[in-house]
PDB file of C-alpha atoms in Angstrom:
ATOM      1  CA  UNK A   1    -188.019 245.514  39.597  1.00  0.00           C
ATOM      2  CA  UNK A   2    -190.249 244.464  42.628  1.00  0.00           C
ATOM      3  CA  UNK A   3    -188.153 240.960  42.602  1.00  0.00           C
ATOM      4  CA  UNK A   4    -187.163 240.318  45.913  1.00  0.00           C
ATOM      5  CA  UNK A   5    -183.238 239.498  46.589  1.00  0.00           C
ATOM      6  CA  UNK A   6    -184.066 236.184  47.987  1.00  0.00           C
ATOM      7  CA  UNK A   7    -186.130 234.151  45.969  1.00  0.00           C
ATOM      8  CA  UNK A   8    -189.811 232.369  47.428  1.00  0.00           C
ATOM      9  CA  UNK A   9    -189.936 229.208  48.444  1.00  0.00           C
ATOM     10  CA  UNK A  10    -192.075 227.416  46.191  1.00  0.00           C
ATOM     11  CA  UNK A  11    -193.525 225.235  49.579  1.00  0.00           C
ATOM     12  CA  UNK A  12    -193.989 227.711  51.460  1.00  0.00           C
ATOM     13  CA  UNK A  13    -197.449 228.876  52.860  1.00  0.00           C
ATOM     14  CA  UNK A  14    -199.203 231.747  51.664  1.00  0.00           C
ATOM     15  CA  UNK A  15    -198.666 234.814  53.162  1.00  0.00           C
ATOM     16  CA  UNK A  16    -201.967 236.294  55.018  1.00  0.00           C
ATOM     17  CA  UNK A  17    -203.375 239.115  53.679  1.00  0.00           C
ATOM     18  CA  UNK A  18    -203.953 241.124  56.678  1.00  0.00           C
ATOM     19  CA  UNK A  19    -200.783 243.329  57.433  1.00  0.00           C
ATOM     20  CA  UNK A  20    -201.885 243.571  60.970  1.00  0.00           C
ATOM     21  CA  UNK A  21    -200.840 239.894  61.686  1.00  0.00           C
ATOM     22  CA  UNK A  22    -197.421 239.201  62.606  1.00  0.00           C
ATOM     23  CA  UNK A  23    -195.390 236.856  60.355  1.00  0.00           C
ATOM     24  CA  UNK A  24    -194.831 233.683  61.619  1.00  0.00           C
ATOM     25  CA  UNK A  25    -191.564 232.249  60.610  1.00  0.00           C
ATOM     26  CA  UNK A  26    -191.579 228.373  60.537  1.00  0.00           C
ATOM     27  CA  UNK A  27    -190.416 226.693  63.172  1.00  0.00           C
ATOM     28  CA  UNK A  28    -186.452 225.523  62.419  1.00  0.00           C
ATOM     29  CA  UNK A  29    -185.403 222.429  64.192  1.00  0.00           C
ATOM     30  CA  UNK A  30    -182.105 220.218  62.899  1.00  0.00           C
ATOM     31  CA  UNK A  31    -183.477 217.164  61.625  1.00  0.00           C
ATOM     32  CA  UNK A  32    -186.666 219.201  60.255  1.00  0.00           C
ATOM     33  CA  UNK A  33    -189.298 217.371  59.056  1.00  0.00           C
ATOM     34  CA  UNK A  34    -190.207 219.777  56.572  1.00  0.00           C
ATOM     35  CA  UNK A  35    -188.210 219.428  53.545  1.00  0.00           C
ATOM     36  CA  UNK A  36    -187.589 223.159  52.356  1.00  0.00           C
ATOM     37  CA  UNK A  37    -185.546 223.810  55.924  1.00  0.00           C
ATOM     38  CA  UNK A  38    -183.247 221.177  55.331  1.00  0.00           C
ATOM     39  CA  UNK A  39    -182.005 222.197  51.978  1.00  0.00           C
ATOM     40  CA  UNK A  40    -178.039 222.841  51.565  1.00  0.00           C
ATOM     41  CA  UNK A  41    -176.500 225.731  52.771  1.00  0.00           C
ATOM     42  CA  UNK A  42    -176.394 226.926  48.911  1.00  0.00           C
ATOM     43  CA  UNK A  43    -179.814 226.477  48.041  1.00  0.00           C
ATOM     44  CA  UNK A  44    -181.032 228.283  51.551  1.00  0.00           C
ATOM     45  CA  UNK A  45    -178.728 230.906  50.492  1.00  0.00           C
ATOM     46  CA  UNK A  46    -178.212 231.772  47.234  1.00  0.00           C
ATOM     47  CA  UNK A  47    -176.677 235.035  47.764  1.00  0.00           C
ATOM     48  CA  UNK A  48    -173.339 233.474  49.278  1.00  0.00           C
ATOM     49  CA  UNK A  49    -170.945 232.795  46.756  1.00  0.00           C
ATOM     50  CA  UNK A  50    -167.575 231.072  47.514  1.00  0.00           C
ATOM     51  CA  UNK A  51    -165.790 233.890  46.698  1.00  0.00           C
ATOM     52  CA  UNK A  52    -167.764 236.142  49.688  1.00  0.00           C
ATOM     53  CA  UNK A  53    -165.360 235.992  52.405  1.00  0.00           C
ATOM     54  CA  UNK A  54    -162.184 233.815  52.878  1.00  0.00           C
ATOM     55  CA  UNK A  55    -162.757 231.944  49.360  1.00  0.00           C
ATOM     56  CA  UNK A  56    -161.998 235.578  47.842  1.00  0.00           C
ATOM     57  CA  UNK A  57    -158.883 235.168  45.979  1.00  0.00           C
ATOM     58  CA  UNK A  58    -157.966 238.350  45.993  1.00  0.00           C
ATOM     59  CA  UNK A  59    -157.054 237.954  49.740  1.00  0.00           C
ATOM     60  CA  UNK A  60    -153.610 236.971  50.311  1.00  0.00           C
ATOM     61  CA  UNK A  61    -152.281 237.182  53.683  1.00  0.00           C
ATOM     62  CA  UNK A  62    -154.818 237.872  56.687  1.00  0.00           C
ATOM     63  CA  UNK A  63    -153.689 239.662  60.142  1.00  0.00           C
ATOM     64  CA  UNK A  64    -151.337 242.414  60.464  1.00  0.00           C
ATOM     65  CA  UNK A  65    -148.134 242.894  58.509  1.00  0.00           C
ATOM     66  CA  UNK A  66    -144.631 242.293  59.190  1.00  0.00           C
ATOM     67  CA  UNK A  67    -143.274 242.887  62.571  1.00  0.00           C
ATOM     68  CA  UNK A  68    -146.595 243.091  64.134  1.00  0.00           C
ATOM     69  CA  UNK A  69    -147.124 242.358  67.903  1.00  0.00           C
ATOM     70  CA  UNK A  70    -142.910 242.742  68.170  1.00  0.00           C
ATOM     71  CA  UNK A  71    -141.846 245.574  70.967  1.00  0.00           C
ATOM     72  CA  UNK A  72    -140.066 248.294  69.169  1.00  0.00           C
ATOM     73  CA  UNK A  73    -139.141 250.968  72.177  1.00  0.00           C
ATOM     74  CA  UNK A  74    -138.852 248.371  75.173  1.00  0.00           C
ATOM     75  CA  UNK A  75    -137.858 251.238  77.630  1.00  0.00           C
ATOM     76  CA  UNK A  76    -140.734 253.829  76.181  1.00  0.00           C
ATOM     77  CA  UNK A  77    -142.868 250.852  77.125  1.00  0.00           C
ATOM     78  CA  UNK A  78    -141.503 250.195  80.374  1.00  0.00           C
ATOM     79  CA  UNK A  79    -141.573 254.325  81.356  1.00  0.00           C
ATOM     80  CA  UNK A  80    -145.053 254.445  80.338  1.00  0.00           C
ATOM     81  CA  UNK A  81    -146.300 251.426  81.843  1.00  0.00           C
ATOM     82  CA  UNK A  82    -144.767 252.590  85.304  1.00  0.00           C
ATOM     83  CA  UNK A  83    -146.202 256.047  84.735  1.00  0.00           C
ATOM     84  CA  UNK A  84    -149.791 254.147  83.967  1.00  0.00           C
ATOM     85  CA  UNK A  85    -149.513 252.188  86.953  1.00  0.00           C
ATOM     86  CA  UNK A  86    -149.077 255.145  89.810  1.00  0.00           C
ATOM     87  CA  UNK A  87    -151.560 257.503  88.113  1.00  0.00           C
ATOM     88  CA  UNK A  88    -153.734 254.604  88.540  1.00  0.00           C
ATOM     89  CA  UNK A  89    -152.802 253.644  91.787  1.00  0.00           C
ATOM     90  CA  UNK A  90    -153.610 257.906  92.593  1.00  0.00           C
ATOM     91  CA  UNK A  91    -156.629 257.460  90.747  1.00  0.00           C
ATOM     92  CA  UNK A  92    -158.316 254.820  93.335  1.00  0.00           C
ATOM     93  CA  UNK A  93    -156.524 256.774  96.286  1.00  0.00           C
ATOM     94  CA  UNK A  94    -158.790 259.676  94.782  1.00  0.00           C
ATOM     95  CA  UNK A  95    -162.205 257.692  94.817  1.00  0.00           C
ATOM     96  CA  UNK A  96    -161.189 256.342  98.134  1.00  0.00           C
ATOM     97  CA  UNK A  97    -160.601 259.555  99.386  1.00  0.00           C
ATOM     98  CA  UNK A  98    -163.866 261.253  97.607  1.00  0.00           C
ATOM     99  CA  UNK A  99    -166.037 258.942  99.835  1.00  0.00           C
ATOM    100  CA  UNK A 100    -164.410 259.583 102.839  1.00  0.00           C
ATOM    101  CA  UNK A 101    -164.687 263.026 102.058  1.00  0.00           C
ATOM    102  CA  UNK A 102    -168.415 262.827 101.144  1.00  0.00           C
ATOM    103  CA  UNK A 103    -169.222 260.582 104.348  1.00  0.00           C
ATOM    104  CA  UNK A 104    -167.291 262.828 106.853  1.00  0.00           C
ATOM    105  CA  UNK A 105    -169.262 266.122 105.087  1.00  0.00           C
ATOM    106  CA  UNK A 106    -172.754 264.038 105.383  1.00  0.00           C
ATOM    107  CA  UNK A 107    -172.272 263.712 108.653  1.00  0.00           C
ATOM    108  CA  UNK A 108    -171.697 266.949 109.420  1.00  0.00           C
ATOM    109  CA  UNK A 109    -167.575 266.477 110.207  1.00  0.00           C
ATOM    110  CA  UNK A 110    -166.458 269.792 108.335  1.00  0.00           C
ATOM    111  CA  UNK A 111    -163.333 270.007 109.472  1.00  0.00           C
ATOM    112  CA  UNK A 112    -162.226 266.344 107.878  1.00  0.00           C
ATOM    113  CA  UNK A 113    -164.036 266.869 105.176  1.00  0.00           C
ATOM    114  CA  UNK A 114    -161.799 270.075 104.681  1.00  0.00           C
ATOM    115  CA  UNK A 115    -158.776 268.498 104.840  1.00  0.00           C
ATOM    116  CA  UNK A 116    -159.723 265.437 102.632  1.00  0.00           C
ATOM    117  CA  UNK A 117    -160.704 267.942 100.084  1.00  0.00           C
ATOM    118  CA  UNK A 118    -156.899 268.975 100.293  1.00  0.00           C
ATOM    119  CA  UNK A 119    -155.855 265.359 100.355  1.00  0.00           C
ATOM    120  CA  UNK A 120    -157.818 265.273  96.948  1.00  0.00           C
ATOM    121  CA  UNK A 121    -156.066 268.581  95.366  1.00  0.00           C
ATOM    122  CA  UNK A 122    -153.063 267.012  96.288  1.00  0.00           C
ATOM    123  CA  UNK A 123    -153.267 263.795  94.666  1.00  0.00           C
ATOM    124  CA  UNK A 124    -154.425 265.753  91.479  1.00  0.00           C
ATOM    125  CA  UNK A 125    -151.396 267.710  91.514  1.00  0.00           C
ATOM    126  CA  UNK A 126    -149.476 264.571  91.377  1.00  0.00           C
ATOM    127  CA  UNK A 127    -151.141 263.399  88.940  1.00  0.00           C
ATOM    128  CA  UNK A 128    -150.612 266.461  87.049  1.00  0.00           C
ATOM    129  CA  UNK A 129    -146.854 266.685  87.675  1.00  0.00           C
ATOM    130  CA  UNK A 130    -146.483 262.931  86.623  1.00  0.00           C
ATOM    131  CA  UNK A 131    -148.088 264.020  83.216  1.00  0.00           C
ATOM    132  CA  UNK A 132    -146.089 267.374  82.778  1.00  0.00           C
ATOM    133  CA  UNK A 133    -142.394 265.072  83.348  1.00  0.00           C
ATOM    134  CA  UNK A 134    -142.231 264.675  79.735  1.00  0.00           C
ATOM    135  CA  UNK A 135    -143.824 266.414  77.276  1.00  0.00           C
ATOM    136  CA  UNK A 136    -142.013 264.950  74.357  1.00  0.00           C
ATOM    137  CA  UNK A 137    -143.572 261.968  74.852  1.00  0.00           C
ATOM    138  CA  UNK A 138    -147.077 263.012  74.418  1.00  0.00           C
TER     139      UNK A 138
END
């Protein structure tokens, strides 16, 4: 039972008997000049069958089934796109706002930084209001 899964290459160099040292794997170049590294795929790897992978023949059709990729609710898509599209655009007024906020408070500006802070409640609500228009399609 201590057989390895890949079988020893009968040319290859002892290993050293100190565990400290770090194994050395041998250097692979195409065109090697050492035999053992130029074997056929097969040979290298005998664990790869033809049948591990697209050879199987139990796999008939690859990639999604029928219909696939087709729109099925063009105006769902449409709605939601549009709704995706000005959250986002609220979304990147909010950052854009948060610095000026942060800026305006840093330097010691209050009173803007008040009313961006509103500006930014604001823009959540919207966001908020866009995601409560309909709840059926949650």
């Amino acid at each position: 039972m201590s057989e390895s899964a890949f079988p020893r290459d009968p040319e290859a160099p002892e290993p050293d008997p100190d565990p400290a040292a770090a194994p050395r794997p041998p250097a692979y170049t195409p065109g090697s000049a050492q035999p053992r590294l130029n074997r056929p795929l097969r040979e290298r790897y005998p664990q790869i069958r033809p049948t591990s992978g697209y050879g199987d023949p139990r796999i008939r059709h690859t990639g999604p089934g029928p219909g696939a990729g087709t729109e099925q609710e063009p105006e769902r898509s449409s709605k939601l796109s549009a709704r995706l599209a000005l959250a986002l655009t609220v979304v990147i007024g909010q950052l854009w706002g948060l610095t000026i906020v942060v800026d305006e408070w840093m330097e010691g500006d209050t009173g803007t930084a008040w009313w961006g802070a509103g500006f930014l409640v604001l823009s959540f609500l919207v966001v908020l209001g866009l995601w409560l228009i309909d709840p059926e399609d949650r």
